[in-house]
Coordinates of C-alpha atoms in Angstrom, one line a residue:
G1 CA 0.0 0.0 0.0
F2 CA 0.9 3.7 0.0
A3 CA 2.3 3.6 3.6
A4 CA 4.8 0.9 2.7
A5 CA 5.8 2.7 -0.6
W6 CA 6.3 6.0 1.3
E7 CA 8.4 4.3 4.0
A8 CA 10.6 2.7 1.4
A9 CA 11.0 5.8 -0.8
S10 CA 14.5 7.2 -0.6
L11 CA 16.8 9.3 -2.8
T12 CA 19.7 7.1 -1.9
R13 CA 18.2 4.2 -4.0
M14 CA 17.1 6.3 -6.9
A15 CA 19.3 5.9 -10.0
P16 CA 20.7 9.2 -11.3
D17 CA 19.4 8.5 -14.8
A18 CA 16.1 7.0 -13.8
E19 CA 13.2 8.2 -16.1
S20 CA 10.4 7.1 -13.7
G21 CA 9.9 6.4 -10.0
R22 CA 11.4 9.7 -8.9
G23 CA 8.3 11.5 -7.6
L24 CA 7.8 9.7 -4.3
P25 CA 11.5 9.9 -3.1
L26 CA 11.5 13.6 -4.0
A27 CA 8.3 14.3 -2.2
R28 CA 9.6 12.5 0.9
H29 CA 12.8 14.5 0.7
F30 CA 11.1 17.9 0.7
L31 CA 8.0 17.3 2.8
D32 CA 7.8 16.7 6.5
Q33 CA 4.6 14.6 6.4
V34 CA 2.3 13.0 3.9
R35 CA -0.9 11.2 4.7
Y36 CA -3.1 9.3 2.3
D37 CA -6.8 9.0 3.1
P38 CA -8.6 6.5 0.9
G39 CA -11.8 7.7 -0.6
P40 CA -14.2 8.4 -1.8
P41 CA -12.8 10.9 -2.5
N42 CA -9.1 9.8 -2.3
R43 CA -7.0 12.5 -0.6
F44 CA -3.4 13.3 0.1
L45 CA -2.5 15.6 2.9
L46 CA 1.0 17.2 2.4
R47 CA 2.7 19.1 5.1
R48 CA 5.9 21.1 5.2
Q49 CA 6.9 23.0 8.3
L50 CA 8.2 26.4 7.1
A51 CA 8.8 27.8 10.6
R52 CA 11.4 25.1 11.3
R53 CA 14.0 24.4 8.7
R54 CA 15.7 21.1 8.9
P55 CA 19.5 21.4 8.7
Q56 CA 21.0 20.2 5.4
V57 CA 23.9 17.7 5.6
L58 CA 26.3 16.9 2.8
V59 CA 27.5 13.3 3.0
V60 CA 30.7 12.5 1.1
E61 CA 31.6 8.9 0.7
D62 CA 33.1 7.0 -2.3
E63 CA 31.9 3.6 -1.1
E64 CA 28.4 3.2 -2.4
I65 CA 27.0 0.9 0.2
L66 CA 28.4 3.0 3.1
L67 CA 27.0 6.2 1.4
E68 CA 23.6 4.6 1.2
T69 CA 23.9 3.5 4.9
Y70 CA 24.7 7.0 6.2
L71 CA 22.0 8.6 4.0
G72 CA 19.4 6.1 5.2
L73 CA 20.3 6.9 8.9
L74 CA 20.2 10.7 8.4
E75 CA 17.2 11.1 6.1
P76 CA 14.5 10.9 8.8
H77 CA 16.2 13.8 10.7
Y78 CA 17.9 16.0 8.1
R79 CA 17.8 17.1 4.5
V80 CA 20.6 15.2 2.9
I81 CA 22.6 15.5 -0.3
A82 CA 25.3 13.2 -1.4
A83 CA 28.7 13.3 -3.2
R84 CA 31.0 10.4 -4.2
D85 CA 34.2 12.4 -4.9
L86 CA 36.0 15.5 -3.9
R87 CA 35.0 17.5 -7.0
S88 CA 31.3 16.9 -6.6
A89 CA 31.6 17.7 -2.8
L90 CA 33.3 21.0 -3.5
L91 CA 30.7 22.0 -6.1
L92 CA 27.7 21.1 -3.8
A93 CA 29.3 22.9 -0.8
R94 CA 29.9 26.1 -2.8
E95 CA 26.5 26.2 -4.6
T96 CA 24.2 24.8 -2.0
K97 CA 23.4 25.9 1.5
V98 CA 25.0 23.2 3.6
D99 CA 24.9 23.2 7.4
L100 CA 27.3 20.3 8.0
I101 CA 29.6 18.0 6.0
L102 CA 30.0 14.3 6.9
T103 CA 33.0 12.9 5.0
D104 CA 35.2 9.9 4.9
F105 CA 38.9 10.6 5.3
H106 CA 39.8 8.7 2.1
L107 CA 38.0 9.7 -1.1
G108 CA 39.5 7.5 -3.8
S109 CA 42.9 9.0 -4.5
E110 CA 42.2 12.2 -2.6
P111 CA 42.3 12.5 1.2
G112 CA 39.3 14.1 2.9
T113 CA 41.6 16.8 4.2
A114 CA 41.8 18.1 0.7
L115 CA 38.1 19.0 0.9
V116 CA 38.7 20.7 4.2
A117 CA 41.7 22.7 2.8
A118 CA 39.7 23.8 -0.3
L119 CA 36.8 25.0 1.8
E120 CA 39.2 26.8 4.1
E121 CA 40.3 28.9 1.1
D122 CA 36.7 29.7 0.1
R123 CA 36.1 33.2 1.3
D124 CA 32.6 33.4 -0.2
R125 CA 31.0 31.0 2.3
P126 CA 30.9 31.0 6.1
P127 CA 32.7 28.1 7.8
I128 CA 30.9 24.8 7.6
P129 CA 31.3 22.2 10.5
I130 CA 32.9 19.0 9.3
V131 CA 32.6 15.6 10.8
M132 CA 35.2 13.1 9.5
I133 CA 34.9 9.3 9.5
T134 CA 38.2 7.4 9.8
A135 CA 39.7 4.4 11.4
D136 CA 43.2 5.8 11.2
S137 CA 44.2 7.6 14.4
S138 CA 47.4 8.9 12.9
V139 CA 45.5 11.5 10.8
R140 CA 43.6 13.0 13.6
T141 CA 46.1 15.7 14.7
R142 CA 46.6 16.9 11.1
A143 CA 42.9 17.0 10.4
L144 CA 42.1 18.9 13.6
E145 CA 44.7 21.5 12.6
L146 CA 42.8 22.0 9.4
G147 CA 39.6 22.6 11.2
I148 CA 37.8 19.3 11.5
D149 CA 35.0 19.7 14.1
T150 CA 35.1 16.1 15.3
F151 CA 35.7 12.4 14.3
L152 CA 33.7 9.2 14.0
T153 CA 35.5 5.9 14.2
K154 CA 34.6 3.0 11.8
P155 CA 32.4 1.1 12.1
V156 CA 29.9 3.9 12.7
T157 CA 26.9 3.1 14.9
P158 CA 23.6 4.9 14.4
E159 CA 23.6 6.4 17.9
A160 CA 27.1 7.7 17.5
L161 CA 26.4 9.1 14.0
L162 CA 23.2 11.0 15.0
E163 CA 24.6 12.2 18.4
T164 CA 27.9 13.5 16.8
I165 CA 26.1 15.4 14.1
Q166 CA 23.6 16.9 16.5
L167 CA 26.4 18.1 18.8
A168 CA 28.4 19.5 15.9
L169 CA 25.5 21.4 14.6
T170 CA 24.7 22.8 18.1
R171 CA 28.3 23.9 18.6
A172 CA 28.5 25.5 15.2
L173 CA 25.2 27.4 15.8
R174 CA 26.3 28.7 19.1
Q175 CA 29.6 29.9 17.7
R176 CA 27.9 31.5 14.7
L177 CA 25.4 33.3 16.9
R178 CA 28.1 34.7 19.2
L179 CA 30.1 36.0 16.2
F180 CA 27.0 37.4 14.4
R181 CA 25.7 38.9 17.5
Y182 CA 28.8 41.0 17.8
F183 CA 28.7 42.3 14.2
G184 CA 24.9 42.2 13.9
T185 CA 24.4 44.5 16.9
T186 CA 26.7 47.2 15.5
L187 CA 25.1 47.0 12.0
S188 CA 21.5 46.9 13.3
Q189 CA 22.1 50.2 15.2
L190 CA 22.8 51.9 11.8
V191 CA 19.4 51.0 10.3
Q192 CA 17.2 50.2 13.2
P193 CA 13.6 50.1 11.9
N194 CA 11.7 52.9 13.5
L195 CA 8.7 55.1 12.7
P196 CA 6.8 57.7 14.7
Q197 CA 3.3 56.7 15.9
A198 CA 1.8 59.7 14.0
L199 CA 2.8 61.5 10.8
G200 CA 0.7 64.4 9.8
P201 CA -3.0 63.3 9.7
F202 CA -2.0 59.6 9.9
A203 CA -1.5 57.2 12.8
L204 CA 1.0 54.4 12.2
A205 CA 2.1 51.0 13.7
L206 CA 5.3 49.2 12.7
L207 CA 5.9 45.5 13.3
H208 CA 9.0 43.5 12.3
E209 CA 11.1 40.4 13.0
T210 CA 14.4 39.1 11.6
A211 CA 15.2 35.5 10.7
D212 CA 18.8 35.8 11.7
I213 CA 21.3 38.2 13.3
G214 CA 21.0 41.3 11.1
G215 CA 18.2 41.2 8.7
G216 CA 17.4 42.8 5.3
D217 CA 14.1 44.6 5.9
L218 CA 14.5 48.4 6.1
V219 CA 12.2 51.4 6.7
V220 CA 13.3 55.0 6.4
H221 CA 11.3 58.1 7.3
L222 CA 12.0 61.2 5.2
P223 CA 10.2 64.4 6.4
R224 CA 9.4 66.7 3.4
P225 CA 7.5 70.0 3.0
G226 CA 3.8 69.3 3.0
R227 CA 4.3 65.5 3.1
E228 CA 5.9 62.6 5.1
R229 CA 7.8 60.0 3.0
I230 CA 8.1 56.4 4.1
V231 CA 10.6 54.2 2.2
M232 CA 10.2 50.4 2.7
V233 CA 12.9 48.0 1.4
D234 CA 13.2 44.3 1.4
V235 CA 16.7 43.0 0.6
M236 CA 16.8 39.4 -0.7
G237 CA 18.1 37.0 1.9
H238 CA 18.7 37.5 5.6
G239 CA 21.4 37.7 8.2
I240 CA 24.6 39.8 8.0
D241 CA 24.7 39.9 4.2
A242 CA 21.2 41.2 4.0
K243 CA 21.9 43.8 6.7
A244 CA 24.9 45.0 4.8
G245 CA 22.7 45.4 1.7
A246 CA 20.1 47.3 3.8
I247 CA 22.8 49.7 4.9
A248 CA 23.9 50.3 1.3
H249 CA 20.3 51.0 0.3
A250 CA 19.7 53.3 3.3
A251 CA 22.7 55.4 2.2
M252 CA 21.3 55.7 -1.3
V253 CA 17.9 56.7 0.1
R254 CA 19.4 59.4 2.2
A255 CA 21.4 60.7 -0.7
L256 CA 18.4 60.8 -3.0
D257 CA 16.4 62.7 -0.4
L258 CA 18.6 65.8 -1.2
D259 CA 16.2 66.5 -4.1
P260 CA 12.8 67.2 -2.5
S261 CA 11.1 67.6 -5.9
L262 CA 11.2 63.8 -6.7
S263 CA 7.8 62.1 -6.7
P264 CA 7.7 58.5 -5.4
G265 CA 8.0 57.1 -8.9
R266 CA 10.9 59.4 -10.0
F267 CA 12.6 58.7 -6.6
L268 CA 12.5 55.0 -7.5
A269 CA 13.7 55.6 -11.0
R270 CA 16.8 57.6 -9.8
W271 CA 17.5 54.9 -7.2
S272 CA 17.3 52.1 -9.7
D273 CA 19.7 54.0 -12.0
L274 CA 22.2 54.2 -9.2
I275 CA 22.1 50.5 -8.7
F276 CA 22.1 49.7 -12.4
G277 CA 25.2 51.8 -12.9
E278 CA 27.2 50.2 -10.1
P279 CA 28.0 46.4 -10.5
A280 CA 29.0 46.1 -6.9
F281 CA 25.3 46.4 -5.9
D282 CA 24.2 43.3 -7.9
A283 CA 24.3 41.2 -4.7
A284 CA 21.9 43.6 -2.9
I285 CA 18.8 42.7 -4.9
A286 CA 15.8 44.4 -3.3
T287 CA 12.1 45.4 -3.7
A288 CA 11.0 48.8 -2.5
L289 CA 7.9 50.8 -1.8
V290 CA 7.8 54.6 -1.6
V291 CA 4.8 56.0 0.3
D292 CA 4.1 59.8 0.6
L293 CA 1.6 60.8 3.3
L294 CA 0.2 64.3 2.3
A295 CA -1.1 66.9 4.7
D296 CA -4.5 66.8 3.0
G297 CA -4.9 63.1 3.9
T298 CA -4.1 61.6 0.5
I299 CA -1.5 59.0 -0.1
E300 CA 0.9 58.6 -3.1
I301 CA 2.6 55.2 -3.7
A302 CA 5.1 53.8 -6.2
S303 CA 6.4 50.2 -6.1
A304 CA 9.6 48.5 -7.3
G305 CA 8.6 44.8 -7.4
H306 CA 7.1 45.1 -3.9
P307 CA 4.1 43.1 -2.7
H308 CA 0.8 44.9 -3.3
P309 CA -0.4 47.2 -0.5
M310 CA -3.8 46.3 0.8
I311 CA -6.7 48.6 1.9
L312 CA -8.6 46.8 4.6
S313 CA -11.8 47.4 6.6
A314 CA -13.9 45.1 8.7
T315 CA -15.9 44.0 5.7
S316 CA -13.7 44.6 2.6
A317 CA -10.2 44.0 1.3
R318 CA -8.7 45.4 -1.9
A319 CA -5.2 45.4 -3.4
V320 CA -3.6 48.6 -4.6
A321 CA -2.2 47.4 -8.0
C322 CA 0.9 49.5 -8.2
E323 CA 3.6 47.8 -10.3
G324 CA 7.2 48.3 -11.2
P325 CA 10.5 46.5 -12.0
L326 CA 12.9 45.5 -9.3
L327 CA 15.6 48.1 -8.5
G328 CA 18.5 48.0 -10.8
F329 CA 17.1 45.4 -13.2
A330 CA 16.7 47.7 -16.2
D331 CA 18.2 50.9 -17.6
R332 CA 16.1 54.0 -17.1
P333 CA 13.0 52.3 -15.8
R334 CA 9.6 54.0 -15.2
Y335 CA 7.6 53.7 -12.1
E336 CA 3.9 54.8 -11.9
D337 CA 2.6 56.9 -9.0
M338 CA -0.7 55.8 -7.5
R339 CA -2.9 58.1 -5.5
L340 CA -5.5 56.9 -2.9
T341 CA -7.4 58.1 0.1
L342 CA -8.6 56.1 3.1
A343 CA -12.2 56.3 4.3
R344 CA -13.4 56.0 7.8
G345 CA -12.7 52.5 9.2
E346 CA -10.1 51.7 6.5
R347 CA -6.4 50.9 7.1
L348 CA -3.5 50.6 4.7
L349 CA -1.4 47.4 5.1
L350 CA 2.2 47.5 3.8
A351 CA 4.2 44.2 4.1
T352 CA 7.3 42.5 3.0
D353 CA 7.3 39.0 1.5
G354 CA 8.6 37.3 4.7
L355 CA 5.0 37.0 5.9
D356 CA 4.1 34.6 3.1
P357 CA 7.2 33.9 0.8
A358 CA 5.3 31.7 -1.6
E359 CA 2.6 34.2 -2.4
L360 CA 4.0 37.7 -1.7
A361 CA 7.4 37.0 -3.4
S362 CA 5.6 36.2 -6.6
G363 CA 3.8 39.6 -6.6
G364 CA 0.6 38.3 -5.1
N365 CA -1.7 39.8 -2.5
C366 CA -1.4 39.4 1.3
P367 CA -2.3 35.9 2.4
D368 CA -5.9 35.4 3.5
W369 CA -4.9 34.5 7.1
L370 CA -3.2 37.9 7.5
V371 CA -6.1 39.8 5.9
G372 CA -8.5 38.0 8.2
E373 CA -6.3 38.9 11.3
V374 CA -6.3 42.6 10.5
Q375 CA -10.0 42.7 9.5
S376 CA -11.1 40.9 12.7
R377 CA -9.4 43.7 14.8
A378 CA -10.7 46.6 12.7
A379 CA -12.8 48.0 15.7
L380 CA -9.7 48.1 18.0
P381 CA -7.5 51.2 18.4
L382 CA -4.5 50.9 16.0
P383 CA -1.9 50.1 18.7
A384 CA -4.0 47.3 20.2
A385 CA -4.8 45.9 16.8
A386 CA -1.2 46.0 15.8
G387 CA -0.1 44.3 19.0
R388 CA -2.5 41.4 18.7
T389 CA -1.7 41.0 15.0
A390 CA 2.0 40.8 15.9
A391 CA 1.3 38.0 18.4
R392 CA -0.7 36.1 15.8
I393 CA 2.1 36.4 13.2
S394 CA 4.6 35.2 15.7
A395 CA 2.4 32.2 16.5
R396 CA 2.0 31.5 12.8
L397 CA 5.6 31.8 11.7
G398 CA 7.3 30.6 14.9
P399 CA 9.9 32.3 17.0
D400 CA 12.6 31.7 14.4
P401 CA 11.0 32.5 11.0
Q402 CA 12.5 31.5 7.7
D403 CA 12.7 35.1 6.4
D404 CA 12.7 38.6 7.8
W405 CA 9.3 40.2 7.8
M406 CA 8.0 43.8 8.3
L407 CA 4.4 45.1 8.4
I408 CA 3.1 48.7 8.6
L409 CA -0.5 49.6 9.4
L410 CA -1.7 53.1 9.0
E411 CA -5.0 55.0 9.1
R412 CA -6.4 58.5 9.0
S413 CA -6.4 59.8 12.6
N414 CA -9.1 62.6 11.9
I415 CA -11.6 62.0 9.2
A416 CA -14.6 64.3 8.7
A417 CA -18.0 62.8 8.8
A418 CA -18.5 63.4 5.1
E419 CA -15.4 61.4 4.2
I420 CA -16.9 57.9 4.4
A421 CA -17.0 56.5 0.9
P422 CA -13.7 54.9 -0.2
A423 CA -12.0 56.2 -3.3
P424 CA -10.2 53.9 -5.8
A425 CA -6.5 54.1 -6.2
T426 CA -5.7 56.0 -9.4
P427 CA -2.5 56.7 -11.4
I428 CA -1.2 60.3 -11.2
H429 CA 1.9 60.1 -13.3
A430 CA 0.9 57.6 -16.1
D431 CA 3.4 56.2 -18.4
P432 CA 2.2 56.9 -21.9
Q433 CA 3.9 53.8 -23.2
R434 CA 1.8 51.6 -20.9
D435 CA -1.8 50.6 -21.3
A436 CA -4.0 53.7 -21.2
A437 CA -6.7 52.0 -19.1
P438 CA -6.8 53.4 -15.5
A439 CA -5.3 51.2 -12.8
T440 CA -7.8 50.3 -10.1
S441 CA -7.8 48.3 -7.0
D442 CA -8.3 44.6 -7.3
P443 CA -11.2 43.3 -5.0
V444 CA -10.1 40.6 -2.7
G445 CA -12.7 38.9 -0.7
P446 CA -12.1 38.2 3.0
P447 CA -11.5 34.5 4.0
E448 CA -14.8 32.6 4.4
N449 CA -13.7 31.4 7.9
P450 CA -10.5 33.1 9.2
A451 CA -10.7 31.1 12.4
S452 CA -10.2 27.8 10.4
E453 CA -6.9 29.1 9.1
N454 CA -5.5 29.5 12.6
P455 CA -3.3 26.5 13.4
T456 CA -2.0 25.7 16.8
T457 CA 1.2 27.4 17.8
P458 CA 4.2 25.6 16.1
P459 CA 7.0 24.2 18.1
P460 CA 10.1 26.4 18.7
A461 CA 12.4 26.5 15.7
F462 CA 16.1 25.7 15.8
Q463 CA 18.9 24.6 13.5
A464 CA 19.9 21.5 15.3
P465 CA 17.4 18.6 15.7
E466 CA 16.0 17.4 19.0
P467 CA 17.9 14.7 20.8
V468 CA 17.4 11.4 19.1
P469 CA 15.9 8.7 21.4
P470 CA 17.8 5.4 21.5
P471 CA 16.3 2.8 19.2
V472 CA 13.8 0.3 20.6
P473 CA 15.2 -3.2 20.5
R474 CA 13.3 -5.8 18.5
D475 CA 12.5 -9.2 19.6
S476 CA 15.3 -11.0 17.7
P477 CA 18.5 -11.3 19.7
V478 CA 21.8 -9.7 18.8
A479 CA 24.1 -12.4 17.5
A480 CA 27.9 -12.4 18.1
D481 CA 30.4 -15.2 18.0
A482 CA 34.1 -15.8 18.6
D483 CA 34.9 -16.2 14.8
G484 CA 35.3 -12.6 14.1
L485 CA 31.7 -11.5 13.7
D486 CA 30.4 -8.6 15.7
L487 CA 26.8 -8.0 14.7
S488 CA 25.9 -5.4 17.3
G489 CA 26.3 -2.6 14.8
V490 CA 24.3 -4.4 12.2
A491 CA 21.5 -5.0 14.7
A492 CA 21.6 -1.3 15.6
L493 CA 21.3 -0.4 12.0
R494 CA 18.4 -2.7 11.6
N495 CA 16.6 -1.0 14.5
A496 CA 17.4 2.5 13.2
V497 CA 15.9 2.2 9.7
S498 CA 12.7 0.7 8.3
P499 CA 12.6 -3.1 7.6
A500 CA 12.5 -2.5 3.9
A501 CA 15.4 -0.1 4.0
F502 CA 17.5 -2.5 6.1
Q503 CA 16.7 -5.5 3.8
G504 CA 17.7 -3.5 0.8
L505 CA 21.0 -2.4 2.4
A506 CA 21.8 -6.0 3.5
E507 CA 21.1 -7.5 0.1
R508 CA 23.3 -4.9 -1.6
F509 CA 26.1 -5.4 0.9
V510 CA 26.1 -9.2 0.5
E511 CA 26.2 -8.9 -3.3
N512 CA 28.9 -6.2 -3.3
A513 CA 31.1 -8.0 -0.7
A514 CA 30.9 -11.3 -2.6
R515 CA 32.1 -9.5 -5.8
R516 CA 34.8 -7.7 -3.9
F517 CA 36.2 -10.9 -2.3
E518 CA 36.5 -12.4 -5.8
T519 CA 38.5 -9.3 -6.9
W520 CA 40.6 -9.5 -3.7
T521 CA 41.5 -13.1 -4.5
A522 CA 42.6 -12.1 -8.0
L523 CA 44.8 -9.3 -6.6
V524 CA 46.4 -11.6 -4.1
A525 CA 47.3 -14.1 -6.9
A526 CA 48.7 -11.2 -9.0
G527 CA 50.8 -9.9 -6.1
D528 CA 49.8 -6.3 -6.8
G529 CA 50.8 -4.7 -3.5
A530 CA 49.7 -1.1 -4.4
A531 CA 46.2 -2.3 -5.5
L532 CA 45.9 -4.5 -2.4
R533 CA 46.6 -1.5 -0.2
R534 CA 44.0 0.7 -1.9
E535 CA 41.4 -2.1 -1.8
A536 CA 42.2 -3.0 1.8
H537 CA 41.3 0.5 3.0
A538 CA 38.0 0.4 1.2
L539 CA 37.2 -3.1 2.4
A540 CA 38.1 -2.3 6.1
G541 CA 35.4 0.3 6.4
L542 CA 32.8 -1.6 4.5
L543 CA 33.3 -5.0 6.2
G544 CA 33.4 -3.4 9.7
Q545 CA 30.2 -1.5 9.1
F546 CA 28.3 -4.7 8.4
G547 CA 29.8 -6.8 11.3
L548 CA 32.6 -8.7 9.6
A549 CA 35.0 -7.4 12.2
G550 CA 37.7 -10.1 11.8
A551 CA 37.8 -9.6 8.1
A552 CA 38.0 -5.9 8.5
D553 CA 40.9 -6.3 10.9
L554 CA 42.8 -8.4 8.3
A555 CA 42.1 -5.7 5.7
R556 CA 43.6 -3.0 8.0
Q557 CA 46.7 -5.2 8.5
V558 CA 47.2 -5.3 4.8
E559 CA 46.7 -1.5 4.5
H560 CA 49.3 -0.7 7.1
A561 CA 51.8 -3.5 6.3
P562 CA 55.3 -2.0 5.9
D563 CA 56.1 -3.9 2.6
A564 CA 54.7 -6.5 0.2
A565 CA 56.1 -9.4 2.1
A566 CA 54.2 -8.3 5.2
Q567 CA 51.0 -7.9 3.2
L568 CA 51.0 -11.5 2.0
G569 CA 50.0 -13.4 5.2
P570 CA 46.9 -11.2 6.2
A571 CA 45.9 -10.9 2.5
R572 CA 45.7 -14.6 2.0
A573 CA 43.9 -15.0 5.3
L574 CA 41.3 -12.4 4.2
S575 CA 40.7 -14.4 1.0
V576 CA 39.5 -17.3 3.2
E577 CA 38.1 -15.5 6.2
G578 CA 36.1 -12.9 4.3
P579 CA 33.8 -15.3 2.4
R580 CA 33.4 -17.5 5.5
Q581 CA 32.3 -14.6 7.6
L582 CA 30.0 -13.4 4.8
E583 CA 28.3 -16.7 4.8
K584 CA 27.8 -16.5 8.6
L585 CA 26.3 -13.0 8.1
K586 CA 23.9 -14.3 5.5
S587 CA 22.8 -17.1 7.8
W588 CA 22.1 -14.6 10.6
L589 CA 20.1 -12.4 8.2
E590 CA 18.0 -15.3 7.1
E591 CA 17.3 -16.4 10.7
D592 CA 16.4 -12.8 11.6
Q593 CA 13.7 -12.4 8.9

């Protein structure tokens, strides 16, 4: 049934060139939960927790069976990506957001320390914690000097693997927060979001949260004769990089303010020209909204790719359809100014896309749940409505949101009794090259049942996973004998993964090991010492992981033998002992089924 297929779905067993059968493994990789309810009607419930991002682990291992084993153990707890050689690992580490690297010390002809050294020279990425797997104690000092976070010794038990990675992620997060807190505090003081509670005839409330130390959301207040200007900016990304971009944009905004004659649209055009003419600003991609609050109570707005403002009351919601290209994406762009007025009981909502990345980042309207929250508090004074909305947003996104978010609510503070009917938003500086039809507000109906959209408060978000409980032993006993087999690790692996996953791993190991022993016997007969040494290292890790401890020890003796003559004895012994232990393992597996 579906439950069994879902349990068995794994990216680790998906052929790179497969033309079918990829959907279920990909869905399991990216989703936190899938439930199938048989009909009628048949229904899938798909869930992904956006408020809590699972750390992503890059696993680097050139031995296919071991790579599949590590991935199978990590997939339930982390997002995992795999590399089988140094080149692929470097490419993934540089082009993908990786929170931790798990790597074998030996990667074919290259040592794992080569990966560490290459990443050490990469100044475009923050340091990545690295856990190295090795059975060679002689390399530890050298690897630690290069920056290895910690080691795992082969054979790797499930408990040790999960605990070590969890602790490494926790240490890295703590160090990163200490470092970023130092720099982030200084940077944040330069562009701390702040707005007065009143500007001319308008009352305002500002709400904001950052996803990391720093943050790329920015708001600047520019007093002008006869009007108050608010500039809202959302720099792509978050953290220190986004905060640096916000500081650069704040400097440009302040410089442009020297010309008080610029309307919101012309202000954006000048700003975009500055960015377009300076290649160094390419990394600070941002959307922006310029809002002028006039003394007569009207509002003028221009947008550079920013989410649509919303005019909300207790019974209605409509979008202000102001459009414009992103800052710096075109030479000499044009931005249209829109004019609107707020009627009694209406509030203007300005937001960045962190409140709903999927919808707002694509230029859509504010999500229904947020519209419903603001509408349900329309009768409250603005400060109280803003405070309760902020609490609801925090409950929805969690204490550690995926993206920075900012929200501004504003309303007319004194409206004459005659000013009750709302006026549509209209263009005031039309672009003759655009469609001549007047731009109007898009009606957006309130949610049918806002309360139904309110989920329970999500769990606290964090980078490192919760402690992994020890596996529950199954009924079958753990077998061990005096002939070189140590099946405790195999039993732990069986307990840590699904039955189907364990059976698949065991079958592939038996098939692979039998083939490798045939190759080994041929190498012994040929007396190829260099080839024996290379193969001995690979066999030692593989055999030890699946309980052939005596055979793994013989392989290590061959690997570390001082010369070809010293290799010969343990190499011949492994030709006999390896297949014998493999047969014992097969018998144990058959009895355990």
